Amino acid sequence: MQTQKTTSSEQARSSLRERLISQRNALNAAQQQDAASALTRQALALPELQQARRIGLYHSVGGELNTAPLIDSLLEQGKQLALPVLHPFNPGHLLMLDYSKTTPMRPNRFAIPEPVLSCQAVVPLAQIDCLLIPLVGFDPHGNRLGMGGGFYDRTLAPWLDGKLPGLTVFGLAHDCQQVEQLPVASWDVPINGVITPGRIWRF
Ligand SMILES: Nc1nc2c(c(=O)[nH]1)N(C=O)[C@@H](CNc1ccc(C(=O)N[C@@H](CCC(=O)O)C(=O)O)cc1)CN2
Ligand SMILES: Nc1ncnc2c1ncn2[C@@H]1O[C@H](COP(=O)(O)OP(=O)(O)OP(=O)(O)O)[C@@H](O)[C@H]1O
């Protein structure tokens, strides 16, 4: 019974993931550019980001909302940034690394550019004030659907356990990535909000 329930929920998540990825891949270059500008405006107006000293972000790929203009603006404001790398020893987890315009980058196994690993550059999550994360889908209850690797769920498990009280987590997404209700899994980490080009959602 349990297995059947899990399987149907996994199938629902996987077909929803496919639909939402095609939807964002269908946005044309002009729509993507407008979305990135609007998202940057929304994000820069967010008090949590204005007050943050250190911000965790990610390098976007494919149809994801382009984070490059936001990264540039935050660096210009003098914010300290950190980007994720796939954890070298802890499979399925992410490590955050200090990032500046001169940080050497290389593609990981998903072809996503990440900072070249260096121990001195590791930034513990406890030192990050606001973490902005990618998502494929979200609902108005704060549930998030990712690419299916469970990377952010695993990395943020200590946050869910209350071990990182100073951290605020927002997703970044196109407006078309919002759905009424996501099928929720036990390990899913609900986030504080989502920034889209059109609005800021708080949960
Ligand atoms: N920009 C970005 N960085 C990120 C994530 C993300 O979603 N976006 N991740 C979030 O956790 C992690 C990487 N997670 C990933 C998990 C699975 C696949 C994957 O299966 N890719 C398929 C293509 C999927 C498709 O486009 O249909 C592949 O490589 O074949 C990619 C990334 C860490 N960094
Ligand atoms: N805290 C955790 N501990 C162990 N396994 C986990 C944890 N969180 C997620 N997983 C595993 O990761 C797999 C993928 O999870 P899920 O489909 O929720 O990923 P996602 O949220 O879409 O991806 P991501 O967080 O990488 O964007 C699941 O099979 C699940 O068992």
PDB file of N, CA, C and O in Angstrom, residues 1 11 21 33 100 106 193:
ATOM      1  N   MET A   1       0.849  -1.202   0.000  1.00  0.00           N
ATOM      2  CA  MET A   1       0.000   0.000   0.000  1.00  0.00           C
ATOM      3  C   MET A   1       0.889   1.258   0.000  1.00  0.00           C
ATOM      4  O   MET A   1       0.782   2.115  -0.839  1.00  0.00           O
ATOM      5  N   GLN A  11       5.330   9.637  -9.456  1.00  0.00           N
ATOM      6  CA  GLN A  11       4.941   9.804 -10.865  1.00  0.00           C
ATOM      7  C   GLN A  11       4.329  11.174 -11.086  1.00  0.00           C
ATOM      8  O   GLN A  11       4.610  11.841 -12.078  1.00  0.00           O
ATOM      9  N   ILE A  21       9.137  22.180 -16.826  1.00  0.00           N
ATOM     10  CA  ILE A  21      10.414  22.436 -17.519  1.00  0.00           C
ATOM     11  C   ILE A  21      10.138  22.821 -18.975  1.00  0.00           C
ATOM     12  O   ILE A  21      10.726  23.782 -19.496  1.00  0.00           O
ATOM     13  N   GLN A  33      14.670  37.797 -21.089  1.00  0.00           N
ATOM     14  CA  GLN A  33      15.391  39.012 -20.707  1.00  0.00           C
ATOM     15  C   GLN A  33      14.518  39.905 -19.819  1.00  0.00           C
ATOM     16  O   GLN A  33      14.983  40.408 -18.797  1.00  0.00           O
ATOM     17  N   SER A 100      33.341  35.679  -6.573  1.00  0.00           N
ATOM     18  CA  SER A 100      33.501  37.061  -7.041  1.00  0.00           C
ATOM     19  C   SER A 100      33.671  36.994  -8.554  1.00  0.00           C
ATOM     20  O   SER A 100      33.702  35.900  -9.127  1.00  0.00           O
ATOM     21  N   ARG A 106      33.985  26.138 -13.436  1.00  0.00           N
ATOM     22  CA  ARG A 106      34.000  25.042 -14.417  1.00  0.00           C
ATOM     23  C   ARG A 106      32.674  24.293 -14.336  1.00  0.00           C
ATOM     24  O   ARG A 106      32.011  24.290 -13.296  1.00  0.00           O
ATOM     25  N   GLY A 193       9.834  31.917   0.956  1.00  0.00           N
ATOM     26  CA  GLY A 193       9.153  32.690  -0.069  1.00  0.00           C
ATOM     27  C   GLY A 193       9.695  32.382  -1.441  1.00  0.00           C
ATOM     28  O   GLY A 193      10.638  31.597  -1.581  1.00  0.00           O
TER      29      GLY A 193
END
